[in-house]
Amino acid sequence: MMGLFSSLMSSFLLLAILGFGLVLIVSGNAEVDALYAWKMNLSDPNSVLQSWDATLVNPCTWFNVTCNSDNSVTHIDLGNANLSGQLVPQLGQLSNLQNLEAYGNNLNGTIPDEFGNLTNLVSLELFFNRLSGPIPGTLGKLQKLRELRLNNNNLSGNIPMSLTNVGSLQVLDFSNNHLTGDIPNNGSFSVLTPLSFHNNPGLKPPKYQTSPLPPAPSSSAASSSVLSVSSGSLLLGLCSCLFSLHYLLVLLPYQD
Ligand SMILES: *[C@@H]1O[C@H](CO)[C@@H](O)[C@H](O)[C@H]1NC(C)=O
Ligand SMILES: *[C@@H]1O[C@H](CO)[C@@H](O)[C@H](O)[C@H]1NC(C)=O
Ligand SMILES: *[C@@H]1O[C@H](CO)[C@@H](O)[C@H](O)[C@H]1NC(C)=O
Ligand SMILES: *[C@@H]1O[C@H](CO)[C@@H](O)[C@H](O)[C@H]1NC(C)=O
Ligand SMILES: *[C@@H]1O[C@H](CO)[C@@H](O)[C@H](O)[C@H]1NC(C)=O
Ligand SMILES: *[C@@H]1O[C@H](CO)[C@@H](O)[C@H](O)[C@H]1NC(C)=O
Ligand SMILES: *[C@@H]1O[C@H](CO)[C@@H](O)[C@H](O)[C@H]1NC(C)=O
């Protein structure tokens, strides 16, 4: 009798423990999983990620990870941390991330398309790494992005036109890469200087529209032809003056 009771008791206990474990697994933290997936991809000779413990309920106590009051990650500061490995697509799940600083490491591989899902990102600092492949066009979805520094990597391909739609952009540095094609000069790119694109041997300076010539005076409008000729030459003079100015300010810096 006692034996039956205790075996019933222990199976009940076993079930309870199993159930509790299941609840723990189900309620696991997605941001812990995303950051831990990145840690698993990295080699970390200085052990800066030692506190990145996947069994904690959230990543808010992890070294150089900052959260908001809802325990959701807003900042990752891993500049000059001697990390090597790759950026992982799971990082795109950090929906409240505002700053991702991972400059000055040895990261290689590509920038994941999934970074376009980081719609709260304000600053993306990945300069001085060994990243290759294209700049994802999905970054054009980051409508709060103010600073995008990808300089001193091995990025190739064209500059995505979608980035011209990021109205919040204030600082952009793509210098010292292997980008090719045309440099956009409209939208958010209209305020950028050649310094942002320096030392990408395959990049062409922006194409500027040449001013259309004034219409030739027609013989039927003889009385107004003098006026239109003189205003035409005035326009031409203005154009060439503007062009020289433009050459000095914009085109000249490209001719190293
Ligand atoms: C690191 O991440 C990249 C990109 O997701 C993946 O291709 C690679 O297999 C990963 N490597 C390791 C060791 O996890
Ligand atoms: C950690 O964050 C602090 C403050 O933001 C910074 O000074 C330090 O360099 C960071 N450490 C690493 C390894 O990035
Ligand atoms: C970075 O790690 C490499 C080994 O991967 C080591 O040789 C080097 O001394 C480290 N540098 C710093 C500044 O810790
Ligand atoms: C990244 O660097 C490691 C170590 O040098 C190398 O084995 C790996 O092939 C590189 N991966 C890419 C995608 O460049
Ligand atoms: C994140 O971005 C990728 C590629 O841009 C896309 O395929 C995926 O559906 C997105 N995921 C979420 C959860 O929005
Ligand atoms: C840069 O990327 C290209 C591919 O785009 C690759 O062939 C080359 O080896 C890379 N260079 C370095 C220094 O990683
Ligand atoms: C800039 O011009 C390209 C075409 O050259 C266009 O696709 C893009 O939408 C334009 N951007 C803005 C902000 O108007």
Tab-separated table of C-alpha atoms and ligand atoms in Angstrom, residues 161-166 184-188, ligand 7:
chain	number	residue	atom	x	y	z
A	161	MET	CA	19.346	53.705	-53.753
A	162	SER	CA	16.944	52.852	-50.906
A	163	LEU	CA	19.312	54.646	-48.507
A	164	THR	CA	18.418	57.989	-50.122
A	165	ASN	CA	14.978	57.568	-48.495
A	166	VAL	CA	16.374	57.544	-44.942
A	184	PRO	CA	23.598	58.800	-55.267
A	185	ASN	CA	23.205	62.553	-54.777
A	186	ASN	CA	19.485	62.962	-54.132
A	187	GLY	CA	17.377	62.630	-51.003
A	188	SER	CA	19.380	62.174	-47.804
B	7	LIG	C1	16.925	59.106	-55.883
B	7	LIG	O1	16.986	58.744	-57.246
B	7	LIG	C2	16.734	57.380	-57.529
B	7	LIG	C3	16.824	57.180	-59.024
B	7	LIG	O2	17.977	57.724	-59.546
B	7	LIG	C4	15.376	56.954	-57.019
B	7	LIG	O3	15.233	55.555	-57.209
B	7	LIG	C5	15.248	57.297	-55.555
B	7	LIG	O4	13.951	57.006	-55.111
B	7	LIG	C6	15.537	58.765	-55.335
B	7	LIG	N1	15.465	59.065	-53.917
B	7	LIG	C7	14.736	60.035	-53.421
B	7	LIG	C8	14.766	60.246	-51.950
B	7	LIG	O5	14.038	60.756	-54.116
